[in-house]
């Protein structure tokens, strides 16, 4: 029998609309920390052949490396794209520009996936990392974010079995 999974409503803030700083480094670092702690545990039990102690290797890239590679790709693409930003005047031109970023974004996604940073990371790990970031001040929400979360709840969050929170 297949048990349906609960609906998850995920609200990401990549442009710091809801937070005082980008959440991408925090999200990545939750996975990075998880992988390094898993790797250290597996090394401690290296002599054991029990599958419980077989964990993935630590990620191959740090956030600063991933970010630098993305920035390089983005800047290179920006310089090569025509028309340049000052000459784009229509919605169609801006839409074409955003669509042209597909390969830059896909390559970045593949680098992150290839790094293994999120391998075996569970929702519980992400939630604990987010809560810790709030408690220690790494993640600071802007005024009004509760209003946005309230709108998300009313549009299908908790009322339909989903969960909305930080």
PDB file of C-alpha atoms in Angstrom:
ATOM      1  CA  UNK A   1       0.000   0.000   0.000  1.00  0.00           C
ATOM      2  CA  UNK A   2       1.317   3.428  -0.944  1.00  0.00           C
ATOM      3  CA  UNK A   3       0.935   6.024   1.788  1.00  0.00           C
ATOM      4  CA  UNK A   4       0.569   9.573   0.456  1.00  0.00           C
ATOM      5  CA  UNK A   5       3.147  12.016   1.748  1.00  0.00           C
ATOM      6  CA  UNK A   6       1.969  15.195   3.459  1.00  0.00           C
ATOM      7  CA  UNK A   7       1.929  18.284   1.279  1.00  0.00           C
ATOM      8  CA  UNK A   8       4.926  20.519   1.878  1.00  0.00           C
ATOM      9  CA  UNK A   9       4.802  24.231   1.204  1.00  0.00           C
ATOM     10  CA  UNK A  10       8.288  25.563   0.781  1.00  0.00           C
ATOM     11  CA  UNK A  11       8.986  29.272   0.773  1.00  0.00           C
ATOM     12  CA  UNK A  12      12.542  30.187  -0.221  1.00  0.00           C
ATOM     13  CA  UNK A  13      14.004  33.657   0.013  1.00  0.00           C
ATOM     14  CA  UNK A  14      16.846  33.898  -2.489  1.00  0.00           C
ATOM     15  CA  UNK A  15      16.796  37.673  -2.832  1.00  0.00           C
ATOM     16  CA  UNK A  16      16.603  38.652   0.857  1.00  0.00           C
ATOM     17  CA  UNK A  17      13.027  39.893   0.625  1.00  0.00           C
ATOM     18  CA  UNK A  18      12.085  38.204   3.917  1.00  0.00           C
ATOM     19  CA  UNK A  19      15.528  37.965   5.500  1.00  0.00           C
ATOM     20  CA  UNK A  20      18.334  40.427   6.113  1.00  0.00           C
ATOM     21  CA  UNK A  21      20.812  38.281   4.145  1.00  0.00           C
ATOM     22  CA  UNK A  22      20.691  35.554   1.516  1.00  0.00           C
ATOM     23  CA  UNK A  23      19.543  32.172   2.795  1.00  0.00           C
ATOM     24  CA  UNK A  24      21.498  30.201   0.186  1.00  0.00           C
ATOM     25  CA  UNK A  25      24.759  29.990   2.180  1.00  0.00           C
ATOM     26  CA  UNK A  26      22.806  28.891   5.253  1.00  0.00           C
ATOM     27  CA  UNK A  27      20.953  26.183   3.345  1.00  0.00           C
ATOM     28  CA  UNK A  28      24.177  24.928   1.777  1.00  0.00           C
ATOM     29  CA  UNK A  29      26.040  25.005   5.081  1.00  0.00           C
ATOM     30  CA  UNK A  30      23.363  22.889   6.774  1.00  0.00           C
ATOM     31  CA  UNK A  31      24.079  20.168   4.219  1.00  0.00           C
ATOM     32  CA  UNK A  32      27.830  20.751   4.375  1.00  0.00           C
ATOM     33  CA  UNK A  33      27.845  20.438   8.176  1.00  0.00           C
ATOM     34  CA  UNK A  34      25.674  17.322   7.990  1.00  0.00           C
ATOM     35  CA  UNK A  35      28.013  15.672   5.493  1.00  0.00           C
ATOM     36  CA  UNK A  36      31.133  16.474   7.498  1.00  0.00           C
ATOM     37  CA  UNK A  37      29.620  15.196  10.733  1.00  0.00           C
ATOM     38  CA  UNK A  38      28.452  12.023   8.941  1.00  0.00           C
ATOM     39  CA  UNK A  39      31.908  11.565   7.436  1.00  0.00           C
ATOM     40  CA  UNK A  40      33.586  11.885  10.819  1.00  0.00           C
ATOM     41  CA  UNK A  41      31.198   9.327  12.298  1.00  0.00           C
ATOM     42  CA  UNK A  42      31.857   6.901   9.451  1.00  0.00           C
ATOM     43  CA  UNK A  43      35.648   7.305   9.829  1.00  0.00           C
ATOM     44  CA  UNK A  44      35.332   6.512  13.527  1.00  0.00           C
ATOM     45  CA  UNK A  45      33.732   3.198  12.588  1.00  0.00           C
ATOM     46  CA  UNK A  46      35.885   2.553   9.518  1.00  0.00           C
ATOM     47  CA  UNK A  47      36.691  -0.969  10.680  1.00  0.00           C
ATOM     48  CA  UNK A  48      32.993  -1.833  10.912  1.00  0.00           C
ATOM     49  CA  UNK A  49      31.342  -3.382   7.872  1.00  0.00           C
ATOM     50  CA  UNK A  50      27.866  -2.676   9.233  1.00  0.00           C
ATOM     51  CA  UNK A  51      25.804  -0.749   6.600  1.00  0.00           C
ATOM     52  CA  UNK A  52      24.628   1.674   9.296  1.00  0.00           C
ATOM     53  CA  UNK A  53      28.107   3.199   9.352  1.00  0.00           C
ATOM     54  CA  UNK A  54      28.510   3.575   5.585  1.00  0.00           C
ATOM     55  CA  UNK A  55      28.000   7.251   4.854  1.00  0.00           C
ATOM     56  CA  UNK A  56      28.823   9.435   1.864  1.00  0.00           C
ATOM     57  CA  UNK A  57      32.137  11.251   1.588  1.00  0.00           C
ATOM     58  CA  UNK A  58      32.148  14.889   2.600  1.00  0.00           C
ATOM     59  CA  UNK A  59      31.104  17.418  -0.066  1.00  0.00           C
ATOM     60  CA  UNK A  60      33.636  18.201  -2.742  1.00  0.00           C
ATOM     61  CA  UNK A  61      32.994  21.971  -2.798  1.00  0.00           C
ATOM     62  CA  UNK A  62      32.599  24.658  -0.155  1.00  0.00           C
ATOM     63  CA  UNK A  63      29.891  27.301  -0.518  1.00  0.00           C
ATOM     64  CA  UNK A  64      32.461  29.948  -1.475  1.00  0.00           C
ATOM     65  CA  UNK A  65      33.711  27.712  -4.293  1.00  0.00           C
ATOM     66  CA  UNK A  66      30.192  26.957  -5.560  1.00  0.00           C
ATOM     67  CA  UNK A  67      29.335  30.652  -5.372  1.00  0.00           C
ATOM     68  CA  UNK A  68      32.527  31.717  -7.187  1.00  0.00           C
ATOM     69  CA  UNK A  69      31.864  29.245 -10.008  1.00  0.00           C
ATOM     70  CA  UNK A  70      28.293  30.510 -10.370  1.00  0.00           C
ATOM     71  CA  UNK A  71      29.427  34.133 -10.369  1.00  0.00           C
ATOM     72  CA  UNK A  72      32.040  33.411 -13.040  1.00  0.00           C
ATOM     73  CA  UNK A  73      29.463  31.665 -15.269  1.00  0.00           C
ATOM     74  CA  UNK A  74      26.911  34.421 -14.718  1.00  0.00           C
ATOM     75  CA  UNK A  75      29.345  37.260 -15.462  1.00  0.00           C
ATOM     76  CA  UNK A  76      30.666  35.483 -18.563  1.00  0.00           C
ATOM     77  CA  UNK A  77      27.115  34.946 -19.819  1.00  0.00           C
ATOM     78  CA  UNK A  78      26.148  38.546 -19.029  1.00  0.00           C
ATOM     79  CA  UNK A  79      29.059  39.935 -21.073  1.00  0.00           C
ATOM     80  CA  UNK A  80      28.294  37.655 -24.029  1.00  0.00           C
ATOM     81  CA  UNK A  81      24.511  38.204 -24.098  1.00  0.00           C
ATOM     82  CA  UNK A  82      22.981  40.605 -26.600  1.00  0.00           C
ATOM     83  CA  UNK A  83      21.332  42.990 -26.231  1.00  0.00           C
ATOM     84  CA  UNK A  84      23.145  44.161 -23.084  1.00  0.00           C
ATOM     85  CA  UNK A  85      21.060  45.240 -20.072  1.00  0.00           C
ATOM     86  CA  UNK A  86      20.938  48.992 -20.890  1.00  0.00           C
ATOM     87  CA  UNK A  87      19.468  48.217 -24.327  1.00  0.00           C
ATOM     88  CA  UNK A  88      16.788  45.788 -23.151  1.00  0.00           C
ATOM     89  CA  UNK A  89      13.624  47.858 -23.076  1.00  0.00           C
ATOM     90  CA  UNK A  90      10.728  45.421 -23.427  1.00  0.00           C
ATOM     91  CA  UNK A  91       9.201  42.670 -21.344  1.00  0.00           C
ATOM     92  CA  UNK A  92       9.956  40.233 -24.160  1.00  0.00           C
ATOM     93  CA  UNK A  93      13.643  41.171 -24.111  1.00  0.00           C
ATOM     94  CA  UNK A  94      13.858  40.756 -20.334  1.00  0.00           C
ATOM     95  CA  UNK A  95      11.990  37.455 -20.514  1.00  0.00           C
ATOM     96  CA  UNK A  96      14.430  36.244 -23.184  1.00  0.00           C
ATOM     97  CA  UNK A  97      17.329  37.316 -20.944  1.00  0.00           C
ATOM     98  CA  UNK A  98      15.955  35.361 -17.982  1.00  0.00           C
ATOM     99  CA  UNK A  99      15.333  32.321 -20.184  1.00  0.00           C
ATOM    100  CA  UNK A 100      18.906  32.570 -21.496  1.00  0.00           C
ATOM    101  CA  UNK A 101      20.150  31.950 -17.949  1.00  0.00           C
ATOM    102  CA  UNK A 102      18.751  28.399 -18.026  1.00  0.00           C
ATOM    103  CA  UNK A 103      22.141  26.783 -18.775  1.00  0.00           C
ATOM    104  CA  UNK A 104      23.940  28.897 -16.155  1.00  0.00           C
ATOM    105  CA  UNK A 105      21.360  27.845 -13.542  1.00  0.00           C
ATOM    106  CA  UNK A 106      21.345  24.196 -14.661  1.00  0.00           C
ATOM    107  CA  UNK A 107      25.139  23.979 -14.481  1.00  0.00           C
ATOM    108  CA  UNK A 108      25.076  25.504 -11.007  1.00  0.00           C
ATOM    109  CA  UNK A 109      22.412  23.045  -9.892  1.00  0.00           C
ATOM    110  CA  UNK A 110      24.505  20.169 -11.261  1.00  0.00           C
ATOM    111  CA  UNK A 111      27.586  21.427  -9.390  1.00  0.00           C
ATOM    112  CA  UNK A 112      25.632  21.516  -6.127  1.00  0.00           C
ATOM    113  CA  UNK A 113      24.105  18.107  -6.767  1.00  0.00           C
ATOM    114  CA  UNK A 114      27.484  16.699  -7.796  1.00  0.00           C
ATOM    115  CA  UNK A 115      29.074  18.019  -4.616  1.00  0.00           C
ATOM    116  CA  UNK A 116      26.970  15.564  -2.598  1.00  0.00           C
ATOM    117  CA  UNK A 117      26.207  18.240  -0.038  1.00  0.00           C
ATOM    118  CA  UNK A 118      22.547  17.267   0.337  1.00  0.00           C
ATOM    119  CA  UNK A 119      23.005  13.508   0.096  1.00  0.00           C
ATOM    120  CA  UNK A 120      21.160  11.857   3.010  1.00  0.00           C
ATOM    121  CA  UNK A 121      20.086  15.226   4.469  1.00  0.00           C
ATOM    122  CA  UNK A 122      16.582  14.865   5.872  1.00  0.00           C
ATOM    123  CA  UNK A 123      13.872  17.474   6.374  1.00  0.00           C
ATOM    124  CA  UNK A 124      14.540  17.178  10.109  1.00  0.00           C
ATOM    125  CA  UNK A 125      18.199  18.160   9.553  1.00  0.00           C
ATOM    126  CA  UNK A 126      17.168  21.232   7.538  1.00  0.00           C
ATOM    127  CA  UNK A 127      14.642  22.279  10.180  1.00  0.00           C
ATOM    128  CA  UNK A 128      17.170  21.892  12.999  1.00  0.00           C
ATOM    129  CA  UNK A 129      19.747  23.882  11.020  1.00  0.00           C
ATOM    130  CA  UNK A 130      17.252  26.660  10.293  1.00  0.00           C
ATOM    131  CA  UNK A 131      16.180  26.838  13.938  1.00  0.00           C
ATOM    132  CA  UNK A 132      19.824  27.009  15.058  1.00  0.00           C
ATOM    133  CA  UNK A 133      20.518  29.791  12.531  1.00  0.00           C
ATOM    134  CA  UNK A 134      17.593  31.813  13.918  1.00  0.00           C
ATOM    135  CA  UNK A 135      18.662  31.262  17.537  1.00  0.00           C
ATOM    136  CA  UNK A 136      22.275  32.330  16.977  1.00  0.00           C
ATOM    137  CA  UNK A 137      21.334  35.307  14.789  1.00  0.00           C
ATOM    138  CA  UNK A 138      22.667  34.020  11.446  1.00  0.00           C
ATOM    139  CA  UNK A 139      19.131  34.148  10.068  1.00  0.00           C
ATOM    140  CA  UNK A 140      17.254  37.337  10.831  1.00  0.00           C
ATOM    141  CA  UNK A 141      13.771  37.859   9.458  1.00  0.00           C
ATOM    142  CA  UNK A 142      12.561  41.229   8.195  1.00  0.00           C
ATOM    143  CA  UNK A 143       9.533  42.984   9.632  1.00  0.00           C
ATOM    144  CA  UNK A 144       6.382  41.755   7.910  1.00  0.00           C
ATOM    145  CA  UNK A 145       7.499  38.195   7.251  1.00  0.00           C
ATOM    146  CA  UNK A 146       4.787  36.824   9.542  1.00  0.00           C
ATOM    147  CA  UNK A 147       2.219  38.526   7.318  1.00  0.00           C
ATOM    148  CA  UNK A 148       3.631  36.690   4.269  1.00  0.00           C
ATOM    149  CA  UNK A 149       3.611  33.377   6.140  1.00  0.00           C
ATOM    150  CA  UNK A 150       0.020  34.037   7.185  1.00  0.00           C
ATOM    151  CA  UNK A 151      -0.923  34.522   3.529  1.00  0.00           C
ATOM    152  CA  UNK A 152       0.814  31.233   2.674  1.00  0.00           C
ATOM    153  CA  UNK A 153      -1.181  29.453   5.384  1.00  0.00           C
ATOM    154  CA  UNK A 154      -4.475  30.894   4.148  1.00  0.00           C
ATOM    155  CA  UNK A 155      -3.662  29.848   0.578  1.00  0.00           C
ATOM    156  CA  UNK A 156      -3.200  26.199   1.418  1.00  0.00           C
ATOM    157  CA  UNK A 157      -0.805  25.761   4.293  1.00  0.00           C
ATOM    158  CA  UNK A 158      -1.889  24.336   7.615  1.00  0.00           C
ATOM    159  CA  UNK A 159      -5.573  24.199   6.701  1.00  0.00           C
ATOM    160  CA  UNK A 160      -4.846  21.449   4.170  1.00  0.00           C
ATOM    161  CA  UNK A 161      -2.501  19.383   6.266  1.00  0.00           C
ATOM    162  CA  UNK A 162       0.659  21.239   5.290  1.00  0.00           C
ATOM    163  CA  UNK A 163       3.115  22.868   7.644  1.00  0.00           C
ATOM    164  CA  UNK A 164       4.399  26.415   7.417  1.00  0.00           C
ATOM    165  CA  UNK A 165       7.241  27.684   9.548  1.00  0.00           C
ATOM    166  CA  UNK A 166      10.860  28.791   9.770  1.00  0.00           C
TER     167      UNK A 166
END
